[in-house]
Coordinates of N, CA and C in Angstrom, one line a residue:
M1 N -9.9 -25.2 11.5 CA -9.3 -25.0 10.3 C -9.6 -25.6 9.0
V2 N -9.8 -24.4 8.1 CA -10.4 -24.6 6.5 C -9.5 -25.6 6.1
S3 N -9.8 -26.8 5.4 CA -9.5 -28.0 4.5 C -9.2 -27.3 3.4
P4 N -7.9 -27.8 2.4 CA -7.4 -27.7 1.7 C -8.2 -27.6 0.2
A5 N -9.6 -28.7 0.7 CA -10.7 -28.9 -0.6 C -11.5 -27.8 -0.4
I6 N -11.8 -27.3 0.7 CA -12.7 -26.1 0.9 C -12.1 -24.5 0.2
A7 N -10.7 -24.6 0.9 CA -9.8 -23.3 -0.2 C -10.1 -23.7 -1.7
L8 N -9.6 -24.4 -1.9 CA -9.6 -24.9 -3.5 C -10.8 -24.6 -4.3
A9 N -11.9 -24.9 -3.4 CA -13.2 -24.7 -3.9 C -13.6 -23.2 -4.0
F10 N -13.0 -22.3 -3.4 CA -13.0 -21.0 -2.9 C -12.3 -20.2 -3.7
L11 N -11.2 -20.5 -4.4 CA -9.7 -20.1 -5.1 C -10.2 -19.6 -6.9
P12 N -11.5 -20.6 -7.3 CA -11.9 -19.7 -8.6 C -13.0 -18.1 -8.5
L13 N -13.7 -18.7 -7.3 CA -14.4 -16.9 -6.8 C -13.1 -16.0 -6.6
L14 N -12.4 -16.2 -5.8 CA -11.5 -15.3 -5.4 C -10.3 -14.7 -6.9
L15 N -10.5 -15.4 -7.7 CA -9.4 -15.2 -8.7 C -10.5 -14.1 -9.6
T16 N -11.7 -14.7 -9.6 CA -12.6 -13.8 -10.5 C -12.7 -12.0 -9.7
L17 N -12.9 -12.2 -8.4 CA -13.2 -11.3 -7.9 C -12.2 -10.4 -8.1
I18 N -10.8 -10.7 -8.4 CA -9.4 -10.1 -8.3 C -9.4 -9.8 -9.5
I19 N -10.0 -10.5 -11.0 CA -9.8 -9.8 -12.0 C -10.7 -8.9 -12.5
R20 N -12.3 -9.2 -11.7 CA -13.1 -8.2 -11.9 C -12.8 -6.7 -11.4
Y21 N -12.4 -6.6 -9.9 CA -11.9 -5.5 -9.6 C -10.8 -5.4 -9.8
R22 N -10.1 -5.6 -10.5 CA -8.4 -4.9 -10.5 C -8.1 -3.8 -10.4
Y23 N -9.1 -2.9 -11.4 CA -8.3 -1.7 -11.6 C -8.9 -0.8 -10.1
Y24 N -10.0 -1.3 -9.4 CA -10.0 -0.8 -8.1 C -8.7 -0.9 -7.0
F25 N -8.3 -2.3 -7.0 CA -6.9 -2.6 -6.2 C -6.1 -1.8 -6.9
V26 N -6.1 -1.5 -8.2 CA -4.6 -0.7 -8.2 C -4.9 0.8 -8.0
L27 N -6.2 1.1 -8.0 CA -6.4 2.7 -7.6 C -6.1 2.5 -5.7
F28 N -6.8 1.7 -5.2 CA -6.2 1.7 -3.7 C -5.1 1.6 -3.5
Y29 N -4.2 0.9 -4.2 CA -2.8 1.0 -3.7 C -2.2 2.5 -4.3
R30 N -2.6 2.7 -4.9 CA -1.9 4.0 -5.7 C -2.2 5.2 -4.7
A31 N -3.8 5.1 -4.6 CA -4.2 6.2 -3.7 C -4.1 6.5 -2.3
V32 N -3.9 5.3 -1.6 CA -4.1 5.3 -0.2 C -2.8 4.8 0.5
L33 N -2.4 3.2 -0.3 CA -0.8 2.5 0.1 C 0.3 3.4 0.1
V34 N 0.4 4.1 -1.5 CA 1.7 4.9 -1.4 C 1.4 6.0 -0.9
R35 N 0.2 7.0 -1.2 CA 0.1 7.9 -0.1 C 0.5 8.1 1.5
I36 N 0.0 6.7 2.1 CA 0.4 7.1 3.1 C 1.9 6.3 3.5
W37 N 2.3 5.6 3.0 CA 4.1 4.7 2.5 C 4.7 6.3 2.9
K38 N 4.5 7.2 1.4 CA 5.4 8.5 1.2 C 5.4 9.8 2.5
D39 N 3.6 9.6 2.8 CA 3.7 10.5 3.6 C 4.6 10.5 5.2
C40 N 4.9 9.2 5.4 CA 5.9 9.2 6.3 C 7.3 8.8 6.2
V41 N 7.6 8.5 4.9 CA 9.0 8.7 4.0 C 9.7 10.2 4.5
T42 N 8.7 10.7 3.5 CA 9.0 12.0 3.5 C 8.7 13.6 4.3
G43 N 7.7 13.0 4.9 CA 7.0 14.1 6.0 C 6.0 15.7 5.2
L44 N 6.2 15.2 4.2 CA 5.1 16.0 3.4 C 3.8 15.2 2.9
S45 N 3.1 16.3 2.2 CA 1.9 15.7 2.5 C 2.1 15.3 0.7
R46 N 0.9 14.8 0.4 CA 0.8 14.3 -1.5 C 0.7 15.5 -2.1
E47 N 0.1 16.7 -1.4 CA -0.1 17.8 -2.1 C 1.2 18.7 -2.2
E48 N 2.0 18.4 -1.2 CA 2.7 19.4 -1.1 C 4.0 18.5 -2.2
R49 N 4.0 17.1 -2.5 CA 4.8 16.5 -3.2 C 4.8 16.7 -4.9
A50 N 3.5 16.9 -4.3 CA 3.2 17.5 -6.2 C 3.6 18.8 -6.3
F51 N 3.1 19.6 -5.0 CA 3.5 21.1 -5.7 C 5.2 20.9 -6.3
Q52 N 6.1 20.2 -4.9 CA 7.5 20.4 -5.6 C 7.9 19.9 -6.6
Y53 N 7.1 18.8 -7.4 CA 7.4 18.4 -8.5 C 6.9 19.2 -9.4
V54 N 5.6 20.0 -9.7 CA 5.6 20.7 -10.3 C 6.0 21.9 -10.9
L55 N 6.9 22.7 -9.4 CA 7.8 23.7 -9.1 C 8.9 23.4 -9.8
T56 N 9.2 22.3 -10.1 CA 10.9 21.7 -10.5 C 10.7 21.1 -11.8
N57 N 9.5 20.9 -12.6 CA 9.3 20.6 -14.1 C 8.3 21.4 -14.6
S58 N 8.1 22.6 -14.5 CA 7.2 23.4 -15.1 C 7.9 24.8 -15.5
T59 N 7.4 25.8 -16.4 CA 7.6 26.8 -16.5 C 6.7 27.7 -16.1
P60 N 7.3 28.6 -15.5 CA 6.5 29.9 -14.5 C 6.2 31.0 -15.7
G61 N 4.7 30.9 -15.4 CA 4.0 31.6 -16.8 C 3.3 31.0 -17.7
D62 N 3.6 29.5 -17.4 CA 3.3 29.0 -19.0 C 1.9 28.2 -18.1
P63 N 0.6 27.7 -18.2 CA -0.1 27.0 -17.5 C -0.2 25.6 -18.0
D64 N 0.2 25.6 -19.8 CA 0.0 24.6 -20.4 C 1.3 23.4 -19.4
S65 N 2.2 24.4 -19.2 CA 3.4 23.3 -19.4 C 3.1 23.0 -17.5
I66 N 2.7 23.9 -16.9 CA 2.1 23.2 -15.3 C 0.7 22.6 -15.0
L67 N 0.2 22.3 -16.3 CA -0.9 21.0 -16.4 C -0.2 20.0 -16.7
D68 N 0.8 19.8 -17.8 CA 1.6 18.8 -18.3 C 2.2 18.0 -17.0
A69 N 2.6 19.1 -15.7 CA 3.4 18.4 -15.1 C 2.6 17.9 -14.0
F70 N 1.6 18.5 -13.8 CA 0.6 18.1 -12.6 C 0.2 16.5 -13.4
D71 N -0.2 16.1 -14.8 CA -0.7 15.4 -15.3 C 0.5 14.0 -15.5
Y72 N 1.7 14.4 -15.3 CA 2.8 13.6 -15.3 C 2.9 12.7 -13.9
W73 N 3.0 13.7 -13.1 CA 2.9 13.2 -11.4 C 2.2 12.4 -11.3
S74 N 0.5 12.7 -11.8 CA -0.8 12.3 -11.3 C -0.8 11.0 -12.2
S75 N -0.4 10.6 -13.1 CA -0.1 9.4 -13.5 C 0.8 8.3 -13.6
K76 N 1.9 9.0 -13.2 CA 3.1 8.2 -13.2 C 3.8 8.0 -12.2
V77 N 4.0 9.3 -11.4 CA 4.2 9.2 -9.7 C 3.2 9.0 -8.6
E78 N 2.4 9.4 -8.5 CA 1.3 9.4 -7.3 C 0.1 9.6 -8.0
F79 N -0.9 9.1 -7.8 CA -2.5 9.6 -7.6 C -3.0 10.3 -7.0
I80 N -3.1 11.6 -7.9 CA -4.1 12.5 -7.0 C -5.6 12.9 -7.7
S81 N -6.4 13.6 -7.1 CA -7.8 13.4 -8.0 C -7.8 14.6 -8.4
N82 N -7.3 15.0 -9.7 CA -8.0 16.4 -10.6 C -8.8 15.8 -11.6
I83 N -9.3 16.5 -12.3 CA -10.0 16.5 -13.5 C -9.2 15.8 -14.5
G84 N -8.0 15.8 -14.8 CA -7.3 14.9 -15.3 C -7.5 15.8 -16.7
P85 N -6.4 15.1 -17.9 CA -6.8 15.8 -19.2 C -7.6 15.0 -20.2
K86 N -8.1 14.0 -19.7 CA -9.0 13.6 -20.8 C -10.7 14.4 -20.4
K87 N -10.9 14.5 -19.2 CA -12.4 15.1 -19.0 C -12.0 16.6 -18.9
G88 N -10.8 16.7 -18.9 CA -10.3 18.2 -18.7 C -10.3 19.0 -20.0
K89 N -10.7 18.2 -21.2 CA -10.8 18.7 -22.6 C -12.3 19.0 -22.7
I90 N -13.1 18.2 -22.0 CA -14.5 18.5 -21.8 C -14.7 19.8 -21.7
L91 N -13.9 20.2 -20.1 CA -14.6 21.1 -19.4 C -14.1 22.4 -20.4
D92 N -13.1 22.1 -20.9 CA -12.0 23.0 -22.0 C -13.0 23.6 -23.3
R93 N -13.7 22.4 -23.6 CA -14.7 22.7 -24.7 C -15.9 23.2 -24.5
L94 N -16.6 22.9 -23.0 CA -17.7 23.8 -22.5 C -17.5 25.0 -22.3
L95 N -16.2 25.7 -21.8 CA -15.7 27.0 -21.6 C -15.4 27.7 -22.5
M96 N -14.9 27.5 -23.6 CA -14.9 28.0 -25.1 C -16.1 28.0 -25.5
E97 N -17.2 27.5 -25.2 CA -18.3 27.4 -26.0 C -19.5 28.7 -25.4
Q98 N -19.1 28.5 -24.1 CA -20.0 29.5 -22.9 C -19.3 31.0 -23.1
S99 N -17.9 31.0 -23.2 CA -17.3 32.0 -23.1 C -17.8 32.8 -21.8
P100 N -17.7 32.2 -20.5 CA -18.5 33.0 -19.4 C -17.2 34.1 -18.7
L101 N -17.9 35.1 -18.4 CA -17.4 36.3 -17.7 C -17.6 36.1 -16.0
T102 N -18.1 35.3 -15.3 CA -18.2 35.1 -13.8 C -18.5 33.8 -13.6
V103 N -17.4 33.0 -13.0 CA -17.2 31.5 -12.8 C -17.0 31.3 -11.5
L104 N -17.8 30.4 -11.3 CA -17.3 30.0 -9.7 C -16.8 28.7 -9.3
E105 N -15.5 28.2 -8.9 CA -15.1 26.8 -8.8 C -15.9 26.3 -7.2
L106 N -16.2 25.4 -6.8 CA -16.2 24.4 -5.6 C -15.2 23.7 -5.6
G107 N -14.2 23.9 -4.8 CA -13.2 22.8 -4.4 C -11.7 23.2 -5.3
A108 N -11.0 23.7 -5.0 CA -9.9 24.4 -6.1 C -8.8 23.3 -5.8
H109 N -8.9 22.4 -4.4 CA -7.7 21.3 -4.2 C -6.1 22.2 -4.5
C110 N -5.6 21.3 -5.3 CA -4.0 22.0 -5.5 C -3.9 23.2 -6.6
G111 N -5.3 23.2 -7.0 CA -5.1 24.3 -8.5 C -5.4 23.8 -9.8
Y112 N -5.0 22.6 -9.8 CA -5.1 21.9 -11.7 C -6.7 22.7 -11.6
S113 N -7.6 22.0 -11.5 CA -8.7 22.7 -12.4 C -8.7 24.5 -12.7
T114 N -8.5 24.8 -11.3 CA -8.3 26.4 -11.4 C -7.4 26.8 -12.6
V115 N -6.6 26.2 -12.7 CA -5.7 26.8 -13.8 C -5.8 26.4 -15.2
R116 N -6.6 25.7 -15.1 CA -7.4 24.8 -16.8 C -8.3 25.8 -16.7
I117 N -9.4 26.0 -15.8 CA -10.4 27.2 -16.2 C -9.7 28.5 -16.5
A118 N -9.1 28.8 -15.6 CA -8.6 30.0 -16.0 C -7.9 30.2 -17.5
R119 N -7.1 29.6 -17.6 CA -6.7 29.6 -19.0 C -7.8 29.7 -20.6
A120 N -9.2 29.4 -19.9 CA -9.5 29.0 -21.2 C -10.6 30.5 -21.1
L121 N -10.4 31.6 -19.8 CA -11.5 32.3 -20.1 C -10.6 33.5 -20.8
P122 N -12.5 34.4 -21.1 CA -12.4 35.3 -22.0 C -11.4 36.7 -21.6
L123 N -11.3 37.5 -22.0 CA -10.3 38.9 -21.6 C -11.6 39.7 -20.6
G124 N -11.5 40.0 -19.4 CA -12.5 40.3 -18.8 C -12.7 39.6 -17.8
A125 N -12.8 38.4 -17.8 CA -13.8 37.5 -17.1 C -13.1 37.3 -15.9
R126 N -14.0 36.8 -14.4 CA -12.8 36.3 -13.4 C -13.7 35.0 -12.6
L127 N -12.6 34.5 -12.1 CA -13.1 33.1 -11.4 C -12.6 33.1 -9.9
Y128 N -13.7 32.6 -9.8 CA -13.8 32.9 -7.8 C -13.6 31.2 -7.2
S129 N -12.6 31.1 -6.8 CA -12.1 29.4 -6.7 C -12.3 29.5 -5.0
I130 N -13.3 28.4 -4.6 CA -13.6 28.4 -3.2 C -12.8 26.9 -2.9
E131 N -12.0 26.8 -1.4 CA -11.7 25.4 -1.2 C -11.5 25.9 0.6
M132 N -11.9 24.5 1.3 CA -12.0 25.0 2.4 C -11.1 24.7 3.3
D133 N -10.1 23.7 3.1 CA -8.8 23.0 3.5 C -7.7 24.2 3.6
Q134 N -7.1 24.5 4.3 CA -6.0 26.0 4.4 C -5.2 25.2 3.3
G135 N -4.1 24.1 4.0 CA -3.1 23.6 3.7 C -3.0 23.4 2.1
N136 N -4.0 22.9 1.7 CA -4.4 22.9 0.1 C -4.4 23.8 -0.8
A137 N -5.3 25.1 0.2 CA -5.7 26.4 -0.6 C -4.2 27.0 -0.6
A138 N -3.3 26.8 0.3 CA -1.9 27.4 0.4 C -1.0 26.9 -0.9
I139 N -1.3 25.6 -1.2 CA -0.7 25.4 -2.4 C -1.3 25.5 -3.4
A140 N -2.2 25.4 -3.7 CA -3.8 26.1 -5.2 C -3.1 27.7 -5.2
E141 N -2.7 28.4 -4.3 CA -2.5 29.8 -4.3 C -0.9 30.0 -5.0
K142 N -0.2 28.7 -4.6 CA 1.1 29.0 -5.0 C 1.2 28.7 -6.8
I143 N 0.0 27.3 -7.0 CA 0.6 27.1 -8.6 C -0.8 28.4 -9.0
I144 N -1.2 28.7 -8.8 CA -2.1 29.5 -9.5 C -1.1 30.8 -10.0
R145 N -0.5 31.3 -8.9 CA 0.2 32.4 -9.2 C 1.5 31.7 -10.3
L146 N 2.5 30.5 -10.1 CA 2.9 30.1 -10.8 C 2.6 30.5 -12.4
A147 N 1.2 30.1 -12.1 CA 0.7 29.7 -13.8 C 0.6 31.5 -14.5
G148 N 1.1 32.2 -13.7 CA 0.3 33.5 -14.2 C -0.7 34.7 -14.0
F149 N -1.5 33.9 -12.7 CA -2.9 34.4 -12.9 C -3.2 35.2 -11.5
D150 N -3.3 36.6 -11.7 CA -3.2 37.6 -10.6 C -4.7 37.7 -9.6
D151 N -4.9 38.6 -9.2 CA -5.8 38.5 -8.1 C -7.2 39.2 -9.1
D152 N -6.9 39.7 -10.1 CA -8.2 40.4 -11.0 C -8.3 39.3 -11.8
T153 N -7.3 38.4 -11.8 CA -8.4 36.8 -12.6 C -8.8 35.7 -11.9
V154 N -8.2 35.6 -10.7 CA -9.0 34.3 -10.0 C -8.5 34.8 -8.6
E155 N -9.8 34.5 -7.8 CA -9.3 35.5 -6.3 C -9.9 34.0 -5.5
L156 N -9.1 33.5 -5.1 CA -9.1 32.0 -4.0 C -9.7 32.4 -2.5
I157 N -11.0 31.9 -2.4 CA -11.5 32.0 -1.0 C -11.6 30.9 -0.1
V158 N -10.8 31.0 1.0 CA -10.8 30.1 1.7 C -11.6 29.7 3.0
N159 N -12.8 28.9 2.8 CA -14.0 28.9 3.5 C -14.7 27.4 2.8
P160 N -15.5 27.2 3.9 CA -16.5 26.2 3.9 C -17.3 26.7 2.4
S161 N -17.5 26.2 1.5 CA -18.7 26.7 0.2 C -20.2 27.0 0.9
D162 N -20.7 26.2 1.7 CA -22.0 26.7 2.4 C -21.7 28.0 3.4
E163 N -20.8 28.2 3.6 CA -20.2 29.6 4.2 C -20.3 30.4 3.5
V164 N -19.7 30.4 2.0 CA -19.2 31.4 1.4 C -20.5 31.7 0.4
I165 N -21.3 30.9 -0.4 CA -22.4 30.9 -1.2 C -23.4 31.9 -0.8
P166 N -23.7 32.0 0.6 CA -24.6 32.8 1.0 C -24.0 34.6 1.3
R167 N -23.0 34.4 1.1 CA -22.1 35.5 1.0 C -21.6 36.3 -0.4
L168 N -21.9 35.7 -1.6 CA -21.3 35.8 -2.8 C -22.0 37.0 -3.2
R169 N -23.1 37.3 -3.0 CA -23.5 39.0 -3.4 C -23.3 40.1 -2.7
S170 N -23.2 39.8 -1.5 CA -23.3 40.9 -0.4 C -21.7 41.1 -0.2
D171 N -20.7 39.8 -0.2 CA -18.9 40.1 -0.1 C -18.4 40.7 -1.6
Y172 N -18.9 39.9 -2.3 CA -18.1 39.7 -4.1 C -19.2 40.6 -4.4
N173 N -20.5 41.3 -4.7 CA -20.9 41.8 -5.5 C -21.3 40.9 -7.1
L174 N -21.5 39.7 -6.4 CA -21.6 38.7 -7.7 C -23.3 38.6 -7.6
E175 N -24.0 39.3 -9.2 CA -25.4 39.3 -9.4 C -26.1 37.7 -9.8
R176 N -25.1 37.0 -10.5 CA -25.2 36.0 -11.2 C -24.2 35.5 -11.5
L177 N -24.2 34.3 -11.7 CA -22.9 33.4 -12.3 C -23.1 32.3 -13.7
D178 N -22.1 33.0 -14.2 CA -22.2 32.3 -15.7 C -21.8 30.7 -15.9
F179 N -21.1 30.4 -14.9 CA -20.7 29.1 -14.9 C -20.0 28.4 -13.5
V180 N -20.6 27.1 -13.0 CA -20.0 26.8 -12.2 C -19.1 25.4 -12.3
F181 N -18.2 25.4 -11.7 CA -17.5 23.8 -11.5 C -17.6 23.1 -10.3
M182 N -18.0 21.9 -9.9 CA -18.1 21.7 -8.9 C -17.0 20.0 -8.7
D183 N -16.3 20.4 -8.2 CA -15.3 19.2 -7.9 C -14.9 19.2 -6.2
H184 N -15.7 19.6 -5.4 CA -15.3 19.1 -3.9 C -15.9 17.5 -3.2
W185 N -16.4 18.0 -2.2 CA -16.8 17.0 -1.6 C -18.4 16.6 -2.7
K186 N -18.6 15.5 -2.4 CA -19.7 15.0 -3.8 C -21.1 15.1 -2.9
K187 N -20.8 14.9 -1.1 CA -21.8 15.3 -0.8 C -22.4 16.1 -0.7
C188 N -21.9 17.5 -1.1 CA -22.0 18.8 -1.1 C -22.6 19.4 -2.1
Y189 N -22.4 18.1 -3.0 CA -23.0 18.9 -4.6 C -24.6 19.4 -4.6
L190 N -25.8 18.6 -3.7 CA -26.9 19.1 -3.6 C -27.1 20.6 -3.0
P191 N -26.6 20.0 -1.6 CA -26.7 21.3 -1.0 C -26.2 22.3 -1.4
D192 N -25.1 22.8 -2.0 CA -24.6 24.1 -2.8 C -25.0 24.0 -4.0
L193 N -25.9 23.2 -4.9 CA -26.4 24.0 -5.8 C -27.9 24.3 -5.5
Q194 N -28.1 24.0 -4.2 CA -29.8 24.5 -3.9 C -29.8 25.5 -2.9
L195 N -28.2 26.1 -2.7 CA -27.9 27.1 -2.2 C -27.9 28.2 -3.3
L196 N -26.9 27.7 -4.3 CA -26.9 28.8 -5.7 C -28.6 29.2 -6.0
E197 N -29.0 28.0 -6.0 CA -30.8 28.2 -7.0 C -31.4 29.4 -5.5
G198 N -31.4 29.0 -4.2 CA -32.2 29.9 -3.2 C -31.8 31.2 -3.2
Y199 N -30.3 31.8 -3.2 CA -29.8 32.8 -3.4 C -29.7 33.8 -4.5
G200 N -30.6 32.8 -5.6 CA -30.6 33.5 -7.2 C -29.9 34.0 -7.6
L201 N -28.2 32.9 -7.5 CA -27.2 33.5 -8.1 C -26.9 32.7 -9.9
L202 N -28.2 31.9 -10.1 CA -28.0 31.0 -11.3 C -29.1 31.9 -12.1
G203 N -29.0 31.9 -13.0 CA -29.9 32.9 -14.4 C -29.9 31.9 -15.6
K204 N -31.1 32.4 -16.1 CA -31.3 31.2 -17.1 C -30.3 31.1 -18.2
G205 N -29.6 30.0 -18.7 CA -28.6 29.6 -19.2 C -27.4 29.4 -18.6
S206 N -27.3 29.9 -17.5 CA -26.3 29.5 -16.4 C -25.7 28.1 -16.7
M207 N -24.6 27.4 -16.6 CA -24.1 26.3 -16.8 C -23.2 25.7 -15.5
I208 N -23.7 24.6 -14.6 CA -23.0 23.8 -13.8 C -22.3 22.5 -14.4
V209 N -21.0 22.4 -14.4 CA -20.4 21.3 -14.8 C -19.7 20.6 -13.4
A210 N -20.3 19.1 -12.9 CA -20.2 18.6 -11.8 C -19.6 17.2 -12.0
D211 N -18.3 17.0 -11.4 CA -17.4 16.0 -11.6 C -17.7 14.7 -11.0
N212 N -17.2 13.7 -11.3 CA -17.3 12.3 -10.6 C -18.7 12.2 -10.3
V213 N -19.5 12.6 -10.8 CA -21.1 12.3 -10.4 C -21.3 10.7 -10.4
L214 N -20.2 10.1 -11.1 CA -20.6 8.3 -11.4 C -19.7 7.6 -10.3
F215 N -18.6 7.7 -10.3 CA -17.3 7.2 -9.1 C -16.6 8.4 -8.9
P216 N -16.8 8.8 -7.6 CA -17.5 8.0 -6.3 C -18.9 8.3 -6.2
G217 N -19.1 9.2 -7.2 CA -20.5 9.5 -7.4 C -21.1 10.3 -6.4
A218 N -22.4 10.8 -6.7 CA -23.1 11.9 -5.9 C -24.7 11.7 -6.8
P219 N -25.4 10.2 -6.2 CA -26.4 9.8 -6.4 C -27.7 11.0 -6.0
K220 N -27.7 11.8 -4.8 CA -28.6 12.4 -4.7 C -28.7 13.5 -5.5
F221 N -27.3 13.9 -5.7 CA -27.5 15.4 -6.7 C -27.9 14.8 -8.1
L222 N -28.2 13.6 -8.7 CA -28.5 13.1 -10.1 C -30.0 12.7 -9.9
R223 N -30.2 12.3 -8.8 CA -31.6 12.4 -8.6 C -32.5 13.5 -8.4
Y224 N -32.0 14.7 -7.7 CA -32.5 15.8 -7.6 C -33.0 16.1 -9.3
L225 N -31.6 15.9 -9.8 CA -32.0 16.6 -11.3 C -32.7 15.9 -12.2
R226 N -33.3 14.5 -11.8 CA -34.2 13.9 -12.7 C -35.5 14.4 -12.4
K227 N -35.7 15.0 -10.8 CA -37.0 15.2 -10.7 C -37.1 16.9 -10.7
C228 N -36.6 17.3 -10.3 CA -36.6 19.3 -10.3 C -37.3 19.5 -11.6
G229 N -36.9 19.6 -12.6 CA -37.5 20.1 -13.9 C -36.6 21.2 -13.9
L230 N -35.8 22.1 -13.5 CA -35.2 23.2 -13.6 C -33.9 23.4 -14.7
Y231 N -33.6 22.2 -15.3 CA -32.4 22.0 -16.0 C -32.7 21.1 -17.0
E232 N -31.6 22.0 -17.9 CA -31.3 20.6 -19.1 C -30.2 20.1 -18.9
W233 N -30.2 18.8 -18.9 CA -28.7 17.9 -18.3 C -28.4 16.7 -19.3
K234 N -27.3 16.4 -19.0 CA -26.9 15.1 -19.5 C -25.2 14.8 -18.7
I235 N -24.9 13.4 -19.0 CA -23.8 13.2 -18.4 C -22.9 13.3 -19.5
H236 N -21.4 13.6 -19.6 CA -20.2 13.0 -20.1 C -19.9 11.7 -19.7
R237 N -19.8 10.7 -20.1 CA -19.4 9.5 -19.8 C -17.5 9.3 -20.4
A238 N -17.2 8.8 -19.1 CA -15.5 9.1 -19.2 C -14.9 7.7 -18.2
T239 N -13.7 8.0 -18.0 CA -13.2 7.2 -16.9 C -12.6 8.0 -15.9
L240 N -12.1 7.3 -15.1 CA -11.7 8.2 -13.3 C -10.6 8.5 -14.0
E241 N -10.0 9.8 -13.8 CA -8.8 10.4 -14.1 C -7.6 9.5 -13.5
Y242 N -6.5 9.5 -14.3 CA -5.1 8.7 -14.6 C -6.0 7.3 -13.8
S243 N -6.6 7.1 -14.6 CA -7.2 5.2 -14.4 C -7.5 4.6 -15.4
K244 N -7.7 3.3 -15.2 CA -8.1 2.6 -16.3 C -9.2 1.5 -15.7
G245 N -10.4 1.9 -17.0 CA -11.3 0.5 -15.9 C -12.3 0.9 -15.0
I246 N -12.3 2.2 -14.8 CA -13.2 2.8 -13.9 C -13.9 3.7 -14.4
R247 N -15.3 3.5 -14.6 CA -16.2 4.3 -15.1 C -16.6 5.6 -14.4
D248 N -16.5 7.0 -15.2 CA -17.2 8.1 -14.3 C -17.8 8.6 -15.5
G249 N -17.8 10.1 -14.9 CA -18.5 11.0 -15.7 C -18.8 12.5 -15.2
M250 N -19.0 13.2 -16.0 CA -19.1 14.7 -15.7 C -20.7 14.9 -15.8
A251 N -21.5 15.5 -15.1 CA -22.5 16.2 -15.5 C -22.2 17.6 -15.9
E252 N -23.3 17.5 -16.9 CA -23.8 19.4 -17.5 C -25.1 19.6 -17.3
L253 N -25.3 20.8 -16.6 CA -26.3 21.3 -16.4 C -26.9 22.7 -17.0
I254 N -27.7 23.1 -18.0 CA -28.0 24.2 -17.8 C -29.3 24.8 -17.7
Y255 N -29.1 26.2 -16.3 CA -30.5 26.2 -15.7 C -31.5 27.0 -16.5
Q256 N -32.8 26.6 -16.5 CA -33.8 27.0 -17.1 C -34.7 27.9 -16.6
G257 N -34.2 28.2 -14.9 CA -35.4 28.7 -14.0 C -36.5 28.4 -13.8
I258 N -37.6 28.6 -13.1 CA -38.2 28.5 -12.3 C -39.6 28.6 -13.4
K259 N -40.3 27.0 -13.7 CA -41.0 27.3 -14.4 C -42.5 27.5 -13.7

């Protein structure tokens, strides 16, 4: 049995760890414990609960209203990993500067970033959004249509990204992507980027934006960027969506082509 003296000796260390990592403890509580409890109580998935809130607290056909409802739910009710409003404004600015006509999204999840991207696109542009989870894709489809975007503007593709990317040219007649947004599994960032390169879907000036490269992080992806010489790139530093004190960032890449 541990003596009181030894326990007291470790108390300052324990308090230091709690204070230093308090934001991570809060995130674990909101993202994991609350989710497990509400899954059991409601019988619905977190994504289904988010959709129900958005459906009853937003205006159909108004993308801004839908994003606002998502942001409130994710910050005040339950944590869900969307790009969020702070990093979302960076994405908005990059889209406005690029004015892309052909956009690929890897990871639609509930459709938050899909709606955010679609509302910023110029007339005649098209967004192809890939989501591998059928349940999430069904909710994303409802959110996208609720926001007022039809199949001519947003096409949702339900399959793993590593199966879809090789078929983008043959099945979807895509010759070049002007803009790519990555927000799916971080371990997929590098292999999917290399697939885009290998299948010739990137042209000089194509922009790729990758979220959460610092937390939870995509170290292999960042190491590749440092070594490959194919991109001009930088990181937009921010905090994790709907959280305080957890540093994160988005990578912005401009494809320069093979030198």
